[in-house]
XYZ file of C-alpha atoms in Angstrom:
365
model
C 113.160 81.709 74.296
C 111.271 85.049 73.884
C 108.037 85.408 76.017
C 105.394 88.033 75.126
C 104.398 90.552 77.378
C 101.320 89.956 79.454
C 98.046 92.184 78.910
C 97.707 95.000 81.455
C 96.453 94.048 84.544
C 93.203 95.471 85.432
C 92.363 95.823 89.127
C 88.993 94.181 89.952
C 88.840 92.430 86.763
C 87.133 88.876 87.473
C 88.423 85.689 86.197
C 86.521 84.313 83.437
C 86.343 81.187 81.262
C 86.582 81.285 77.519
C 85.700 78.518 74.869
C 87.990 78.603 71.598
C 86.271 76.796 68.577
C 89.196 75.798 65.867
C 88.591 74.693 62.329
C 90.945 73.797 59.590
C 91.228 77.110 57.879
C 90.644 79.040 54.565
C 92.436 81.520 52.345
C 91.684 85.013 52.855
C 90.585 85.014 49.008
C 90.123 82.646 46.094
C 93.184 83.868 44.419
C 96.656 82.202 43.414
C 98.577 84.533 45.748
C 96.240 83.915 48.786
C 96.263 80.192 48.290
C 100.150 80.124 47.691
C 100.475 81.414 51.378
C 97.629 79.251 52.867
C 98.911 76.167 51.391
C 102.494 77.024 52.387
C 101.308 77.070 56.022
C 99.263 73.984 55.771
C 101.550 71.660 53.744
C 104.491 72.674 56.036
C 102.880 71.441 59.136
C 104.746 68.091 60.058
C 101.553 66.610 61.464
C 99.946 67.085 57.833
C 102.840 65.689 55.597
C 104.950 63.203 57.734
C 107.634 63.007 54.952
C 111.517 64.211 56.221
C 112.008 67.948 55.597
C 115.045 67.676 53.406
C 112.886 65.546 50.948
C 109.601 67.547 51.385
C 110.427 71.161 51.474
C 112.213 71.479 48.116
C 109.358 69.626 46.513
C 106.732 72.023 48.129
C 108.496 75.068 47.364
C 109.975 74.144 44.052
C 106.852 72.425 42.664
C 103.770 72.344 44.407
C 103.488 75.779 45.583
C 104.297 77.090 41.703
C 101.773 74.766 40.173
C 98.635 74.110 42.740
C 97.685 77.533 44.058
C 96.203 78.477 40.497
C 94.198 75.309 40.282
C 92.896 75.401 44.117
C 92.216 79.285 43.517
C 89.658 78.063 40.652
C 88.001 75.553 42.947
C 87.780 78.036 45.756
C 86.133 80.246 43.449
C 83.610 78.016 42.595
C 82.074 77.831 45.892
C 83.214 81.532 47.580
C 80.260 83.298 48.516
C 79.237 87.004 48.907
C 80.355 86.641 52.661
C 83.537 85.113 51.773
C 84.787 81.389 52.235
C 81.799 79.173 53.355
C 83.751 77.399 55.981
C 84.813 80.990 57.372
C 81.120 81.895 57.316
C 79.842 78.897 59.146
C 82.310 78.575 61.654
C 81.438 82.362 62.607
C 77.953 81.634 62.783
C 78.262 78.631 65.066
C 80.590 80.799 67.442
C 77.509 83.292 67.793
C 74.982 80.460 68.017
C 76.883 78.848 70.726
C 77.725 81.722 72.708
C 73.757 82.274 72.552
C 72.893 78.771 73.544
C 75.262 78.827 76.662
C 74.126 82.146 77.680
C 70.567 81.039 77.733
C 71.750 77.995 79.916
C 73.398 80.598 82.450
C 76.621 80.551 81.308
C 78.613 83.757 81.037
C 81.423 82.566 78.796
C 83.581 84.115 76.062
C 83.385 82.013 72.967
C 85.603 82.849 70.177
C 86.935 81.086 66.934
C 90.184 80.435 65.154
C 91.645 78.712 62.330
C 94.545 76.435 62.331
C 95.766 77.638 59.096
C 95.063 81.132 58.143
C 93.323 83.825 60.015
C 92.135 84.315 63.037
C 95.126 82.543 64.217
C 94.922 80.323 67.258
C 97.652 82.295 69.106
C 95.776 85.652 68.590
C 92.684 84.465 69.491
C 94.100 82.879 72.779
C 95.672 86.240 73.288
C 92.488 88.165 72.970
C 90.579 85.697 75.681
C 93.605 86.267 77.851
C 93.127 90.202 77.548
C 89.333 89.599 78.142
C 90.316 88.056 81.520
C 89.837 84.461 80.622
C 91.895 82.347 83.239
C 90.134 79.177 81.979
C 90.176 78.263 78.185
C 88.373 75.075 76.691
C 89.815 74.453 73.150
C 87.328 72.813 70.894
C 88.828 71.356 67.494
C 85.932 71.017 65.173
C 86.821 67.757 64.071
C 84.438 64.942 65.216
C 87.117 62.107 64.691
C 90.514 62.440 66.134
C 93.571 62.501 63.939
C 97.254 63.468 64.715
C 96.862 65.811 61.540
C 93.900 67.734 62.784
C 93.482 67.617 66.579
C 96.787 66.995 67.583
C 97.760 69.587 65.069
C 95.587 72.276 66.827
C 97.240 71.671 70.170
C 100.524 71.784 68.606
C 99.592 75.444 67.946
C 98.179 75.756 71.245
C 101.292 74.644 72.794
C 103.560 77.022 70.592
C 101.538 79.833 72.081
C 101.998 78.656 75.405
C 105.814 78.439 75.232
C 105.544 82.512 74.491
C 103.291 83.207 77.363
C 104.260 84.037 80.638
C 101.012 83.820 82.919
C 99.334 80.615 81.444
C 95.627 80.119 81.550
C 94.408 76.645 82.605
C 93.927 74.649 79.346
C 91.550 71.725 78.673
C 90.726 70.424 75.179
C 88.281 67.890 73.863
C 89.860 65.302 71.652
C 86.866 64.123 69.631
C 83.381 63.613 69.646
C 82.771 60.954 67.041
C 80.431 58.873 68.855
C 78.472 61.825 70.906
C 74.673 61.040 71.074
C 74.004 64.766 70.196
C 76.443 65.250 66.961
C 75.201 61.647 65.905
C 71.455 62.660 66.316
C 71.919 66.015 64.578
C 73.375 63.893 61.801
C 70.528 61.822 61.647
C 68.203 64.857 61.743
C 69.707 66.172 58.411
C 69.399 62.684 56.710
C 65.867 62.437 57.724
C 64.819 66.076 56.712
C 66.578 65.589 53.260
C 64.729 62.233 53.006
C 61.318 63.934 53.954
C 61.781 66.361 51.140
C 63.106 64.309 48.530
C 62.802 60.908 49.018
C 65.428 58.213 49.758
C 67.982 57.040 47.577
C 68.845 53.311 47.190
C 72.512 53.991 49.007
C 73.513 56.450 51.341
C 77.236 57.149 50.997
C 79.184 58.605 53.803
C 82.443 60.568 52.378
C 84.991 61.103 55.324
C 88.316 62.885 54.568
C 91.225 60.497 53.568
C 94.606 60.054 55.384
C 97.531 57.887 54.338
C 97.302 54.105 55.189
C 100.576 54.642 57.155
C 98.813 56.556 59.689
C 96.515 53.991 60.457
C 99.397 51.491 60.756
C 101.195 53.870 62.984
C 98.359 53.900 65.370
C 96.274 56.831 64.612
C 92.503 55.957 65.566
C 90.980 58.070 62.673
C 89.775 55.300 60.444
C 88.314 53.458 63.319
C 86.306 56.377 64.690
C 85.088 57.154 61.175
C 83.887 53.641 60.893
C 82.181 54.031 64.431
C 80.417 57.287 63.321
C 79.272 55.464 60.242
C 78.009 52.311 62.083
C 76.130 54.639 64.899
C 74.306 57.224 62.051
C 73.234 53.991 60.097
C 71.547 52.467 63.367
C 69.811 55.842 64.199
C 68.520 55.954 60.518
C 67.505 52.204 60.670
C 69.855 51.255 57.869
C 71.025 47.909 56.930
C 74.665 47.114 55.971
C 73.822 47.299 52.409
C 72.157 50.478 52.440
C 75.183 52.414 53.346
C 78.999 52.628 52.711
C 81.812 54.794 54.325
C 84.245 55.988 51.839
C 87.393 58.169 52.159
C 88.029 61.512 49.895
C 90.589 63.923 49.584
C 93.709 61.993 48.467
C 96.974 63.711 47.741
C 100.106 62.077 46.228
C 100.933 58.725 45.191
C 100.907 56.671 48.361
C 98.035 54.417 49.553
C 95.357 56.094 51.387
C 92.405 54.709 53.535
C 90.030 52.958 51.431
C 87.918 52.633 49.741
C 88.171 56.009 47.813
C 85.021 58.217 47.508
C 85.092 59.136 43.768
C 85.934 55.415 42.475
C 83.058 54.334 44.432
C 80.657 56.721 43.061
C 81.608 55.636 39.778
C 81.345 51.962 40.317
C 77.873 52.435 41.971
C 76.747 53.971 38.942
C 78.213 51.303 36.477
C 76.595 48.751 38.854
C 72.986 50.272 38.010
C 72.794 52.475 41.105
C 70.675 55.227 39.544
C 70.439 57.643 42.829
C 72.846 58.172 45.632
C 72.597 60.238 48.600
C 75.810 61.821 50.071
C 76.919 62.996 53.627
C 80.248 64.055 54.878
C 79.929 63.426 58.683
C 83.479 64.128 59.135
C 82.966 68.027 58.604
C 80.564 70.151 60.639
C 80.873 73.136 58.226
C 80.684 73.088 54.379
C 83.689 73.882 52.778
C 85.828 73.379 49.863
C 85.967 69.639 50.143
C 82.341 68.945 50.656
C 80.838 71.791 48.224
C 83.394 71.376 45.274
C 84.853 68.106 45.684
C 81.887 66.247 46.518
C 78.816 68.188 45.496
C 80.485 68.924 42.136
C 83.136 66.783 41.330
C 81.514 63.924 42.935
C 78.266 64.469 41.190
C 80.000 64.771 38.125
C 81.642 61.242 38.325
C 78.466 59.647 39.304
C 76.414 61.115 36.388
C 79.315 60.414 34.017
C 79.080 56.751 34.691
C 75.148 56.572 33.856
C 73.872 57.732 37.456
C 70.699 59.744 37.010
C 70.371 61.431 40.573
C 72.970 62.852 42.862
C 72.074 64.202 46.189
C 74.664 66.080 48.469
C 73.089 66.654 51.909
C 74.833 69.828 53.826
C 77.179 69.444 56.831
C 75.773 70.387 60.128
C 76.613 74.283 59.425
C 74.166 76.392 61.806
C 71.599 73.463 62.211
C 69.926 74.048 65.650
C 69.905 70.413 66.863
C 74.101 70.666 66.100
C 74.539 73.904 68.062
C 72.303 72.525 70.958
C 74.613 69.434 70.803
C 77.579 71.243 70.879
C 76.624 73.359 73.689
C 75.947 70.154 75.578
C 79.436 68.848 74.542
C 80.964 72.156 75.914
C 79.230 71.994 79.036
C 80.384 68.560 79.963
C 83.886 69.460 79.497
C 83.556 72.684 81.334
C 82.239 70.656 84.558
C 83.996 71.770 87.683
C 85.184 75.110 86.291
C 83.310 78.684 86.832
C 81.096 79.771 83.952
C 80.035 83.126 85.768
C 81.960 85.913 85.670
C 84.221 86.023 88.852
C 82.317 82.846 90.120
C 84.493 80.619 92.186
C 81.950 77.879 93.519
C 81.879 74.290 92.270
C 79.148 72.818 90.116
C 77.301 71.088 92.487
C 77.213 74.581 94.697
C 75.999 76.406 91.427
C 73.447 73.919 90.595
C 72.011 74.414 94.194
C 72.313 78.293 93.966
C 70.343 78.064 90.560
C 67.571 75.620 91.766
C 67.221 78.324 94.838
C 67.014 81.236 92.558
C 64.383 79.355 90.281
C 62.380 78.529 93.433
C 62.571 82.096 94.851
C 61.665 83.548 91.558
C 58.309 81.432 91.173
C 57.189 82.634 94.710
C 57.184 86.140 93.470
């Protein structure tokens, strides 16, 4: 096993604490070549596709990577912005905003972001944090609901970096935040703001990313956490059980996935006479191809094709201040007991006392 050379030691450099936000990833450009590289990495992940390698890899390289990149590139091109991929743009902005929120709360942290697939990679960002003196790092997968295909895959990559690292930093990670009060309040804020500006539809559809049903049967908690998020959000919005529905999107292949499926549900609602529907995607904290193209475009077309009159997509949390505030509180809770000022080696209780004394001293002058 090869181990990477450690960054050059800087005498007197104080130990620091880092935070690494991790999102799914995005191709570098909306082109077939870029999609081929991205999909090859994504669909080669054994957490994502749990089919024996001897069966799956010939299908992936012999069929899928020859056909799908061009189709996917056209979809990405339809949502690409002047700044680039929406997912990358929003993840970068969330990183900057989180750094500011935490700084205003008195924390001197290094906040970076990485992508599980594509760039910047998890390993490169962990190495960059180490080079900046981070001896404690909190990993924050930006997936509210836990799944082996998402959160566990992120940690696989973290551990792979660790196997090549001589001086490991202390590591923590957040497993999920599907029932976090701040996250749910931010979702409710976005729905209420939409209703205030546009009125309320007869049905609120909450669409989560799909997973094969087999994962549920094997013990993955993802579906349960999606349903809990949906129920808690509905409670905050004062919705009855007939006012909302939880569905699952983004199916791939012929296997049975978690149900009900989003697009067939939208078609059925229109056929049943539902003229207007509001759609939100609580499993995504940043708008991306799955929300902007699959839901706001394809989902809308499916609903309208069956006689629907008005389809409203409610954007992801993105840079919403209530979400960034919630994210900062979530990070703070998981940092408890770790120093968050450069060189600071005191406990959280002593730190709180020091801050209170500093405030009191400042108020007397």
